Amino acid sequence: MHETELNDLSDDADYAASLQQGSASMTRSDSSRRSSSSEPDGAEVVYLKDNVTIHPTQYASERISGRLKLIKQGASLFMTWIPYKGQSSNARLSERDKNLYTIRAVPFTEIRSIRRHTPTLGWQYIIVVLSSGLAFPPLYFYNGGVREFLATIKQHIFLVRSADDANVFVVNDFQDPLQRTLSSLELPRAVPVANGLSSSLSASESPTDKNQVRADGVAVDGSLSSIQNNGRQRQKMHDPARDLSIHVLEKFSLVTRFARETTSQLFRENHSEGFGANERRNHSQSSHDYRQNAASIDVEKVPHEVPVAPDPLEKSPRSNRGEAAATNVGTFELIDSKEIDKLTVWGKPRQPPLGPEEWATFLDSEGRVTDEKALRKRIFYGGVEHNLRKEVWTFLLGYHAHDSTYAEKEYLVSIKKSEYETIKNQWQSISQDQARRFTKFRERRGLIEKDVVRTDRSLSFYEGDDNPNVNLMRDILLTYSFYNFDLGYCQGMSDLLSPILFIMKDESESFWCFVSLMERLGPNFNRDQNGMHSQLFALSKLVELLDVPLHNYFKQNDCLNYFFCFRWILIQFKREFEYERTLRLWEVLWTHHLSEHLHLYVCVAILKRYRRKIMGEQMDFDTLLKFINELSGQIDLDAILKDAEALCICAGEHGAASIPPGTPPSLPLDTGLLYTQQDDEVL
């Protein structure tokens, strides 16, 4: 397969097949291009492909099909993708959902590269990466035609195959030396972009109001090499097709100021029209009047700070009581900052953790949870006592159903233990001779063995040489790579498994609880990273919704990609809090009380808490990245949870509408492909 991919673009089976099948579905003749009434004067459709599909979630059953075009206007080439009206593979996808993914006319001067994926099993797709490092969602070609698409581009602009990866095609506009420089930079890749109109082409292309833009879950196609912990030397950035490092944030700081300044105009244009613009309400017409008792807390006094725009949800000392603030979700009564000093914040006070006696009141005589909703709410406000976590976590993670009896749970444990041993035996039975012929197994095993020996080794449970718990972690991860062979193993998974094994202290039960967690967070580790970047995009929309001045600050400083929050989301704040506090946070998030995306509101709460320092010190991207990393171990979890709760309530349906459908940790509502097929490269 790889040898075929190294051939010239014209050597293309898809291209030859398309000629045999007829060009009507692929391209238009010159006369039809020029006579097309849908294009403005001077525009020519040089490529047209129907049934090109976007998957808004990680499930194959949910897809949006549309028409992909390449349009030539003068010396410029543009790309558009317009979803079909009135067609959907799933009733849950509304017309508004489909319109959010519309790709309006994007000039190739703003495109950095195109990544082609041709998996052995599954459909071909491409990922288009912009010069800024942002990307559009994967475009799937169910009827072939990827190479003809690339060949057509090559006829009109300079397209060169990357020397590092034969499946990456770099776009260079040699009339623009700055663009040429950007093409050679190793920019961070693929965060979803809210695509604005690029030219007059979009006026005729767009099926909806021009302010309606897409919210995508696009993906980091590229990945970075492992980067050691603080104080260790950084390694060189590797091939984009290799594994995504858990420390990817640190590598982003290597992006030069020159590159970011060059692309600043692109950021401003692309983010000028945000997700859900049609859902916003004029502030003066808002019927919302949430009267909450606090706002986010700015906990640090900023030396030499410049004037900072006030938090729209916090009253300045000079304001009069009863004064109101307008946000994108309505009008709110402001509070005096002196009240903040008294810790009068939004959200209910945190409660003591759930103990054994109280836990027993939620169970009937046979062990069933009698009021699941009330139990989740109780855990949300207080967490769980440590000695009770093993029992409660199996319920929160879905390993045991809330209505299962003691006998049913015991039977399930027995069955699952046998099933686990069967899966584990698959890799344990591989002989050395077989392993020499099983490259993917050897390399995955090597990655796991390297990661487990540096995961939480300062914890007594994992410290010391030849620690059996470290060996258990290795075995569980190797078994999972066989259980879910498509996803395999990626760096960061050991961080998610470590607390589970620490609590469960049983190999089989730890494995199945980890499986349940990965049902929710697995898309974070997909090669195309659609799960991660749908969350980053949703985060940007929530900040815009809840703190317009902070959003505008990030916009002016080219920080709207929110890469500085990448680690928070990828491993669920695992490295931001002390171990015990992380356990408390996770069990609160797993309740899904108020929202299954509460972790995004936690991100907003942290940013708002430090907004005065961020804005007052005029942090640029590099400074902000360093500051965020240095917050590790300094964040007040209880206060952040109270703020996150209040922000979630405040945002209400507007907040929910800002999160694209299927954004992790959403669970599947119907059957389908849970994880996308990975390429042949080792994860």
XYZ file of C-alpha atoms in Angstrom:
683
model
C 0.000 0.000 0.000
C 2.745 2.430 0.889
C 4.593 1.770 -2.363
C 1.502 2.736 -4.313
C 1.168 5.940 -2.311
C 4.677 6.978 -3.300
C 3.756 7.078 -6.989
C 3.094 10.349 -8.728
C -0.381 11.822 -8.335
C -1.261 10.987 -11.905
C -0.659 7.289 -11.210
C -4.013 6.878 -9.537
C -6.454 3.986 -9.609
C -9.212 6.224 -8.298
C -8.544 8.703 -11.072
C -8.641 6.032 -13.774
C -11.802 4.528 -12.325
C -13.480 7.909 -12.263
C -12.782 8.370 -15.949
C -14.305 4.972 -16.709
C -17.351 5.623 -14.564
C -17.984 8.995 -16.166
C -17.002 12.445 -15.117
C -20.467 13.697 -14.231
C -20.134 12.836 -10.555
C -16.537 13.945 -10.346
C -15.995 17.080 -12.404
C -17.896 19.344 -14.730
C -16.955 20.126 -18.299
C -15.539 23.528 -19.025
C -18.830 24.700 -20.471
C -20.859 23.577 -17.477
C -18.327 25.172 -15.163
C -18.615 28.511 -16.843
C -22.363 28.383 -17.125
C -23.014 27.413 -13.554
C -25.452 29.913 -12.110
C -24.355 29.144 -8.560
C -20.929 30.729 -9.012
C -20.176 34.443 -9.283
C -18.810 35.946 -12.467
C -15.295 34.846 -13.252
C -15.504 31.707 -11.085
C -14.910 28.276 -12.574
C -15.616 24.927 -10.945
C -12.552 22.819 -11.686
C -13.482 19.906 -9.432
C -16.786 18.654 -8.053
C -17.351 15.563 -5.941
C -20.674 14.453 -4.495
C -21.223 12.374 -1.364
C -18.144 13.609 0.453
C -18.967 13.020 4.104
C -18.189 14.515 7.505
C -18.730 12.553 10.720
C -19.732 15.022 13.456
C -19.215 12.359 16.139
C -16.973 9.343 16.553
C -19.773 7.007 15.490
C -19.993 5.811 11.909
C -23.797 5.826 11.973
C -23.858 9.615 12.230
C -22.681 11.366 9.090
C -23.386 14.441 7.011
C -22.919 14.175 3.261
C -22.324 17.091 0.962
C -20.667 18.405 -2.183
C -16.987 19.254 -2.354
C -15.820 21.813 -4.914
C -12.621 23.409 -6.065
C -13.342 26.809 -7.578
C -10.929 28.882 -9.624
C -11.456 32.641 -9.624
C -8.760 34.619 -11.321
C -5.404 33.414 -10.054
C -6.925 32.096 -6.796
C -8.166 28.611 -5.984
C -10.874 28.070 -3.362
C -12.324 25.002 -1.657
C -15.924 24.639 -0.454
C -17.979 21.845 1.101
C -21.745 22.328 1.349
C -23.963 19.736 3.123
C -27.048 18.474 1.345
C -30.360 19.794 2.572
C -32.993 17.444 3.899
C -30.699 14.414 4.005
C -29.334 12.876 7.167
C -28.237 9.414 8.247
C -29.488 10.044 11.745
C -32.593 11.757 13.047
C -30.566 13.377 15.820
C -28.704 15.534 13.271
C -30.783 18.622 12.570
C -30.395 21.053 9.687
C -28.721 23.447 12.095
C -26.226 20.748 13.083
C -25.391 20.176 9.431
C -25.037 23.845 8.643
C -22.531 24.236 11.464
C -20.080 22.135 9.467
C -20.335 24.097 6.227
C -16.953 24.951 4.740
C -17.291 28.165 2.814
C -14.868 29.387 0.187
C -11.394 28.979 1.656
C -8.482 30.223 -0.484
C -5.523 27.910 -0.796
C -3.275 30.770 0.268
C -4.638 30.036 3.751
C -4.078 26.276 3.525
C -0.807 24.841 4.771
C -1.126 21.152 3.942
C -3.455 18.295 3.081
C -3.090 14.965 4.871
C -4.317 11.916 2.965
C -5.417 8.812 4.871
C -5.754 5.519 3.036
C -6.236 2.861 5.734
C -6.120 -0.800 4.819
C -9.636 -1.155 6.213
C -12.106 1.692 6.085
C -12.650 4.681 3.852
C -10.182 7.172 2.469
C -10.310 10.642 3.916
C -8.348 13.874 3.958
C -7.625 16.510 6.587
C -7.033 20.057 5.394
C -4.741 22.008 7.724
C -4.638 25.795 7.605
C -1.509 27.902 7.875
C -2.480 28.780 11.437
C -2.372 25.149 12.529
C -6.174 24.897 12.592
C -7.915 22.255 10.518
C -11.252 21.281 9.060
C -12.955 18.014 10.029
C -11.945 14.885 8.094
C -13.627 14.654 4.699
C -14.457 11.032 3.819
C -14.537 9.931 0.161
C -16.807 6.899 0.181
C -16.672 6.621 -3.622
C -12.943 7.225 -4.000
C -11.433 10.246 -5.661
C -8.866 11.479 -3.158
C -6.007 11.390 -5.605
C -7.975 13.121 -8.346
C -8.752 15.840 -5.814
C -5.032 16.248 -5.168
C -4.183 16.040 -8.865
C -6.660 18.824 -9.633
C -5.127 21.025 -6.961
C -1.686 20.347 -8.398
C -2.845 21.653 -11.780
C -3.630 25.088 -10.336
C -1.244 25.697 -7.445
C 2.154 24.482 -6.291
C 1.598 21.267 -4.323
C 4.576 19.277 -3.084
C 4.752 15.995 -1.236
C 6.314 16.271 2.226
C 9.770 14.761 2.534
C 8.867 13.517 6.022
C 5.550 11.872 5.209
C 4.489 10.686 1.769
C 0.825 11.211 2.672
C 1.227 14.905 3.517
C 1.034 17.412 0.652
C 2.307 20.882 1.417
C 0.763 23.931 -0.244
C 3.166 26.741 -1.159
C 2.219 30.094 -2.600
C 5.528 31.287 -3.967
C 4.123 34.746 -4.643
C 3.984 35.248 -0.880
C 7.302 34.721 0.908
C 5.623 34.781 4.309
C 3.310 31.965 3.283
C 6.305 30.059 1.975
C 7.988 30.440 5.353
C 4.875 29.256 7.181
C 4.785 26.125 5.055
C 8.206 25.162 6.325
C 7.359 25.722 9.990
C 6.345 22.811 12.194
C 3.222 24.517 13.466
C 0.929 22.762 15.934
C -1.815 21.092 14.048
C -5.482 20.838 13.761
C -7.736 22.611 16.135
C -11.284 23.222 14.907
C -11.808 26.562 13.288
C -14.938 28.643 13.064
C -14.726 29.362 9.376
C -15.634 32.809 8.163
C -16.369 33.929 4.624
C -13.267 34.248 2.529
C -14.614 35.874 -0.600
C -17.678 36.665 -2.635
C -17.854 32.980 -3.527
C -19.405 32.158 -0.188
C -22.395 34.353 -0.814
C -23.599 32.063 -3.544
C -22.317 28.853 -2.009
C -23.754 29.151 1.475
C -27.169 27.546 1.987
C -27.695 29.477 5.203
C -27.241 32.896 6.646
C -23.639 34.016 6.279
C -23.231 34.239 10.024
C -23.985 30.554 10.448
C -20.646 28.800 10.753
C -19.493 25.348 11.585
C -18.438 23.746 14.814
C -16.168 20.855 14.072
C -14.435 18.119 15.815
C -11.300 18.069 13.820
C -8.262 16.459 14.505
C -4.648 16.442 15.153
C -3.431 14.319 12.322
C 0.101 14.999 13.302
C 1.723 14.042 16.504
C 4.783 14.885 18.467
C 7.560 12.959 20.048
C 7.724 12.369 23.746
C 8.799 15.393 25.719
C 10.323 14.791 29.080
C 9.161 16.318 32.350
C 10.340 19.740 33.526
C 14.099 20.167 33.544
C 14.780 17.519 30.925
C 15.887 18.209 27.415
C 13.158 18.459 24.802
C 13.372 16.116 21.883
C 13.079 17.069 18.250
C 9.569 17.121 16.777
C 8.959 13.890 14.906
C 6.998 12.815 11.867
C 3.415 14.126 12.074
C 2.102 10.566 11.753
C 3.700 9.421 14.978
C 2.251 9.317 18.448
C 0.917 12.443 20.105
C 2.934 13.285 23.176
C 1.199 13.902 26.451
C 3.400 16.972 26.756
C 2.302 18.411 23.431
C 1.659 21.750 25.109
C 5.327 22.347 25.714
C 6.145 21.846 22.050
C 3.612 24.462 21.047
C 5.741 27.067 22.788
C 8.376 26.536 20.106
C 6.161 28.187 17.503
C 7.878 31.435 16.662
C 6.407 34.832 17.326
C 6.977 35.614 13.668
C 4.751 32.763 12.557
C 1.943 33.715 14.918
C 2.059 37.370 13.888
C 1.963 36.348 10.257
C -1.213 34.338 10.814
C -2.872 36.766 13.216
C -5.126 38.223 10.533
C -6.275 34.726 9.622
C -7.198 34.012 13.249
C -9.193 37.216 13.473
C -11.087 36.545 10.271
C -11.826 32.925 11.009
C -13.087 33.614 14.522
C -15.075 36.723 13.721
C -18.178 34.594 13.338
C -18.619 32.089 16.141
C -20.641 28.959 16.750
C -24.318 29.526 17.259
C -24.462 33.142 16.150
C -28.131 32.757 15.291
C -28.880 31.485 18.769
C -27.547 34.578 20.512
C -29.987 37.104 21.876
C -29.666 40.862 21.846
C -28.709 41.947 25.331
C -31.348 44.616 25.494
C -34.033 42.082 24.579
C -32.887 39.343 26.910
C -35.567 37.869 29.117
C -32.993 36.139 31.280
C -32.388 37.623 34.691
C -30.372 35.052 36.591
C -29.716 36.531 40.023
C -26.747 34.639 41.280
C -24.705 35.547 44.331
C -21.175 35.617 42.969
C -18.766 35.381 40.097
C -15.331 34.131 39.268
C -12.546 35.036 41.660
C -9.331 36.737 40.612
C -7.062 35.415 43.281
C -3.765 37.065 42.475
C -2.803 40.701 42.603
C -1.047 41.602 39.373
C 2.080 43.749 39.552
C 2.367 46.491 36.927
C -0.895 45.457 35.369
C -2.583 47.403 32.603
C -6.284 48.261 32.927
C -8.340 45.096 32.601
C -11.869 44.912 31.260
C -14.103 43.830 34.149
C -15.537 40.376 34.336
C -19.089 40.741 32.976
C -20.288 38.607 35.896
C -18.491 40.560 38.619
C -19.253 44.015 39.949
C -16.428 46.505 40.271
C -16.030 48.362 43.599
C -17.222 51.592 41.972
C -20.466 50.165 40.688
C -23.756 50.597 42.447
C -25.676 47.666 43.814
C -28.375 46.511 41.473
C -26.293 47.330 38.436
C -26.459 44.651 35.778
C -24.034 43.089 33.325
C -24.927 41.849 29.877
C -23.362 38.666 28.558
C -24.149 36.434 25.632
C -26.527 34.449 27.825
C -28.499 37.292 29.309
C -28.435 39.946 31.992
C -27.101 39.282 35.472
C -27.108 41.202 38.710
C -23.569 42.097 39.679
C -22.124 41.561 43.122
C -19.695 43.647 45.057
C -16.099 42.461 44.963
C -15.994 42.671 48.774
C -18.463 39.817 48.866
C -16.006 37.740 46.875
C -13.465 38.220 49.622
C -15.923 36.491 51.917
C -15.969 33.514 49.528
C -19.576 34.164 48.637
C -19.317 32.457 45.287
C -21.737 30.836 42.937
C -22.611 27.237 43.506
C -23.622 25.400 46.616
C -21.052 24.831 49.386
C -19.052 21.637 49.100
C -20.181 18.860 51.428
C -18.261 16.161 53.293
C -17.563 13.087 51.166
C -20.106 10.291 50.994
C -19.438 7.737 53.745
C -20.429 4.074 54.209
C -23.454 4.776 56.411
C -24.931 7.312 54.017
C -24.073 5.091 51.054
C -26.119 2.300 52.614
C -29.207 4.547 52.628
C -29.090 4.645 48.826
C -29.211 0.834 48.544
C -32.052 -1.613 49.012
C -31.651 -4.912 50.806
C -30.292 -6.630 47.666
C -27.770 -3.914 46.795
C -29.638 -1.931 44.135
C -29.281 1.850 44.026
C -32.765 3.124 44.757
C -32.341 6.757 43.650
C -29.577 7.079 41.066
C -30.152 10.768 40.404
C -30.008 11.701 44.088
C -26.863 9.628 44.566
C -25.096 11.295 41.643
C -26.072 14.691 42.985
C -24.744 13.817 46.426
C -21.402 12.688 45.012
C -21.258 15.800 42.851
C -21.305 18.029 45.934
C -18.999 15.993 48.159
C -17.227 13.152 46.446
C -16.680 9.785 48.097
C -14.651 8.648 51.106
C -11.515 6.852 50.029
C -12.365 3.430 51.493
C -15.713 3.497 49.651
C -14.388 4.436 46.237
C -13.807 0.905 44.988
C -17.498 0.113 45.301
C -18.869 3.452 44.144
C -16.543 3.938 41.194
C -17.779 0.745 39.530
C -21.213 2.335 39.537
C -20.047 5.781 38.331
C -18.026 4.282 35.491
C -20.836 1.980 34.408
C -19.036 -1.289 35.129
C -21.941 -2.221 37.411
C -25.470 -1.102 36.621
C -27.179 0.935 39.312
C -30.038 -1.560 39.484
C -27.853 -4.673 39.790
C -28.006 -6.765 42.962
C -25.102 -8.014 45.074
C -25.478 -11.449 43.484
C -25.528 -10.027 39.961
C -22.432 -7.961 40.626
C -20.593 -10.955 42.016
C -21.545 -13.021 38.978
C -20.443 -10.253 36.603
C -17.065 -9.980 38.328
C -16.543 -13.710 37.830
C -17.542 -13.642 34.167
C -15.474 -10.567 33.416
C -12.425 -12.012 35.129
C -12.546 -15.025 32.848
C -13.040 -12.798 29.813
C -10.102 -10.633 30.830
C -7.812 -13.639 31.168
C -8.818 -14.787 27.685
C -7.897 -11.422 26.162
C -4.688 -11.200 28.153
C -3.650 -14.645 26.961
C -3.753 -13.395 23.363
C -0.621 -11.332 23.794
C 0.969 -13.502 26.471
C 0.937 -16.455 24.079
C 2.911 -14.592 21.430
C 6.296 -16.265 21.153
C 9.527 -14.402 20.587
C 9.589 -15.745 17.051
C 6.087 -14.414 16.429
C 6.944 -11.063 18.031
C 9.808 -10.608 15.573
C 7.180 -10.703 12.821
C 4.625 -8.551 14.670
C 5.978 -5.016 14.456
C 2.935 -3.265 15.837
C 2.856 -5.483 18.912
C 6.557 -4.950 19.608
C 6.350 -1.206 19.270
C 3.149 -0.838 21.286
C 4.656 -2.997 24.002
C 7.775 -0.841 23.939
C 5.761 2.358 24.330
C 3.775 0.928 27.225
C 6.855 -0.339 29.023
C 8.491 3.078 28.721
C 5.406 4.934 29.964
C 4.431 2.831 32.961
C 7.854 3.187 34.598
C 7.453 6.962 34.646
C 3.777 7.183 35.648
C 3.117 8.337 39.231
C 6.310 6.734 40.545
C 6.407 9.222 43.415
C 3.257 7.566 44.780
C 4.056 4.815 47.277
C 1.702 2.475 45.418
C 3.956 2.635 42.336
C 7.389 3.539 43.709
C 10.465 1.333 43.816
C 12.114 -1.092 41.437
C 10.243 -4.180 40.280
C 7.006 -2.816 41.710
C 4.253 -5.390 40.983
C 1.680 -2.624 40.535
C 3.739 -1.139 37.721
C 3.748 -4.578 36.102
C -0.032 -4.777 36.543
C -0.419 -1.420 34.808
C 1.706 -2.691 31.921
C -0.347 -5.876 31.609
C -3.669 -4.014 31.688
C -2.564 -1.570 28.994
C -1.209 -4.327 26.776
C -4.452 -6.256 27.204
C -6.447 -3.152 26.344
C -4.402 -2.700 23.161
C -5.641 -6.157 22.117
C -9.186 -5.580 23.373
C -9.422 -2.362 21.323
C -6.895 -3.013 18.612
C -8.097 -0.131 16.415
C -7.282 2.413 19.109
C -4.382 0.508 20.624
C -2.220 2.461 23.019
C -1.407 6.169 23.109
C 0.614 8.179 25.575
C -1.648 9.529 28.289
C -3.605 6.328 28.778
C -1.319 5.303 31.627
C -2.265 8.552 33.380
C -5.938 7.606 33.142
C -5.385 4.024 34.297
C -3.145 4.832 37.268
C -5.870 6.173 39.643
C -8.243 3.354 38.697
C -5.701 0.667 39.524
C -4.778 2.561 42.695
C -8.416 2.413 43.851
C -9.525 -0.998 42.559
C -6.316 -2.908 43.397
C -7.592 -5.757 41.249
C -6.307 -6.423 37.742
C -9.522 -7.577 36.093
C -11.787 -4.982 37.700
C -9.276 -2.233 36.963
C -9.240 -3.314 33.327
C -13.011 -3.234 32.918
C -13.348 0.078 34.722
C -10.651 1.453 32.422
C -12.575 0.090 29.434
C -15.672 1.934 30.657
C -13.713 5.168 31.044
C -12.235 4.812 27.565
C -15.727 4.401 26.149
C -16.068 8.074 27.051
C -12.536 9.381 26.590
C -11.212 7.068 23.886
C -11.908 9.594 21.114
C -9.368 11.896 22.790
C -6.714 9.490 21.507
C -7.965 8.942 17.966
C -5.341 9.580 15.330
C -7.455 12.335 13.794
C -8.041 13.788 17.295
C -11.591 14.829 16.431
C -12.685 14.244 20.017
C -9.996 16.482 21.481
C -10.539 19.337 19.154
C -14.307 19.358 19.338
C -13.746 19.942 23.067
C -11.232 22.737 22.467
C -13.626 24.366 20.048
C -16.508 24.078 22.509
C -14.286 25.621 25.187
C -13.607 28.640 22.990
C -17.340 29.118 22.448
C -18.076 28.831 26.178
C -15.493 31.494 27.007
C -17.007 33.725 24.342
C -20.432 33.092 25.855
C -19.470 33.698 29.487
C -16.641 36.242 29.337
C -16.588 38.371 26.198
C -13.644 40.564 27.316
C -11.495 37.502 27.983
C -12.529 36.000 24.669
C -11.601 39.209 22.889
C -8.247 39.256 24.658
C -7.477 35.729 23.450
C -8.626 36.753 19.990
C -6.311 39.764 19.893
C -3.371 37.657 21.097
C -3.922 34.711 18.752
C -4.840 32.314 21.539
C -8.246 31.202 20.275
C -6.938 27.719 19.484
C -6.821 27.049 23.267
C -3.809 24.777 22.897
C -2.761 25.862 26.382
C -5.727 23.873 27.744
C -4.845 20.732 25.786
C -3.360 18.806 28.711
C -6.263 19.721 30.990
C -8.734 18.055 28.655
C -6.652 15.170 27.344
C -6.064 13.562 30.752
C -8.837 15.251 32.732
C -6.668 17.587 34.865
C -4.610 14.622 36.072
C -1.448 16.739 36.401
C -3.051 19.923 37.681
C -3.992 18.737 41.181
C -2.556 16.596 43.937
C -3.404 12.921 43.516
C -6.177 12.849 46.114
C -7.758 16.004 44.675
C -7.653 14.444 41.218
C -9.612 11.457 42.502
C -12.193 13.823 43.963
C -12.472 15.800 40.734
C -12.869 12.691 38.596
C -15.703 11.234 40.647
C -17.474 14.594 40.495
C -17.097 14.715 36.701
C -18.273 11.110 36.345
C -21.617 11.915 37.994
C -22.628 13.896 34.878
C -24.742 15.989 37.214
C -25.761 19.235 35.450
C -23.675 18.366 32.381
C -21.583 15.551 30.999
C -19.220 18.296 29.840
C -18.614 19.868 33.231
C -14.865 19.553 32.636
C -15.175 22.309 30.022
C -16.797 24.591 32.580
C -13.945 23.738 34.943
C -11.577 25.031 32.249
C -13.598 28.242 31.945
C -13.673 28.650 35.729
C -9.880 28.379 35.979
C -9.335 30.857 33.164
C -11.792 33.331 34.670
C -10.210 32.979 38.088
C -6.850 34.083 36.673
C -8.207 36.449 34.020
C -6.951 39.594 35.761
C -3.396 38.271 35.813
C -3.567 36.992 32.239
C -4.991 40.201 30.818
C -3.246 42.590 33.196
C 0.195 41.254 32.364
C -0.657 41.135 28.659
C 0.407 37.510 28.318
C 1.147 36.383 24.794
C 0.830 32.756 23.735
C 4.219 31.631 25.038
C 3.801 33.417 28.361
C 0.257 32.118 28.777
C 1.368 28.566 28.028
C 4.120 28.770 30.631
C 1.747 30.328 33.165
C -0.896 27.629 32.656
C 1.679 24.861 33.064
C 2.962 26.456 36.266
C -0.552 26.461 37.768
C -0.138 22.743 38.428
C -0.676 22.097 42.135
C -1.830 25.655 42.861
C -5.518 25.537 41.918
C -8.205 25.512 44.627
C -10.386 22.596 43.533
C -13.408 23.298 45.740
C -13.631 26.919 44.644
C -13.203 25.951 40.999
C -15.962 23.343 41.253
C -18.330 25.904 42.739
C -17.507 28.359 39.965
C -17.876 25.662 37.305
C -21.287 24.696 38.670
C -22.468 28.284 38.572
C -21.113 28.887 35.083
C -22.859 25.758 33.833
C -26.171 26.891 35.315
C -25.634 30.388 33.984
C -24.909 29.207 30.447
C -27.933 26.906 30.425
C -29.189 25.879 27.013
C -26.876 28.380 25.347
C -23.912 26.552 26.803
C -25.252 23.191 25.684
C -25.762 24.596 22.172
C -22.111 25.680 22.091
C -20.911 22.077 22.354
C -20.946 20.110 19.067
C -22.992 16.894 19.074
C -21.036 13.842 20.167
C -18.305 15.793 21.939
C -16.576 13.505 24.485
C -17.322 12.289 27.080
C -20.637 11.621 25.353
C -21.616 7.964 25.373
C -23.024 6.250 22.268
C -26.777 6.435 21.912
C -26.842 3.768 19.218
C -24.532 1.186 17.738
C -21.756 2.170 15.407
C -18.022 2.339 15.011
C -16.791 3.664 18.331
C -13.251 4.452 17.230
C -11.923 5.439 13.862
C -9.563 3.103 12.111
C -5.943 4.005 12.689
C -3.304 4.129 9.995
C -0.632 1.498 9.634
C 1.857 3.587 11.558
C 2.367 2.509 15.146
C 0.433 4.596 17.623
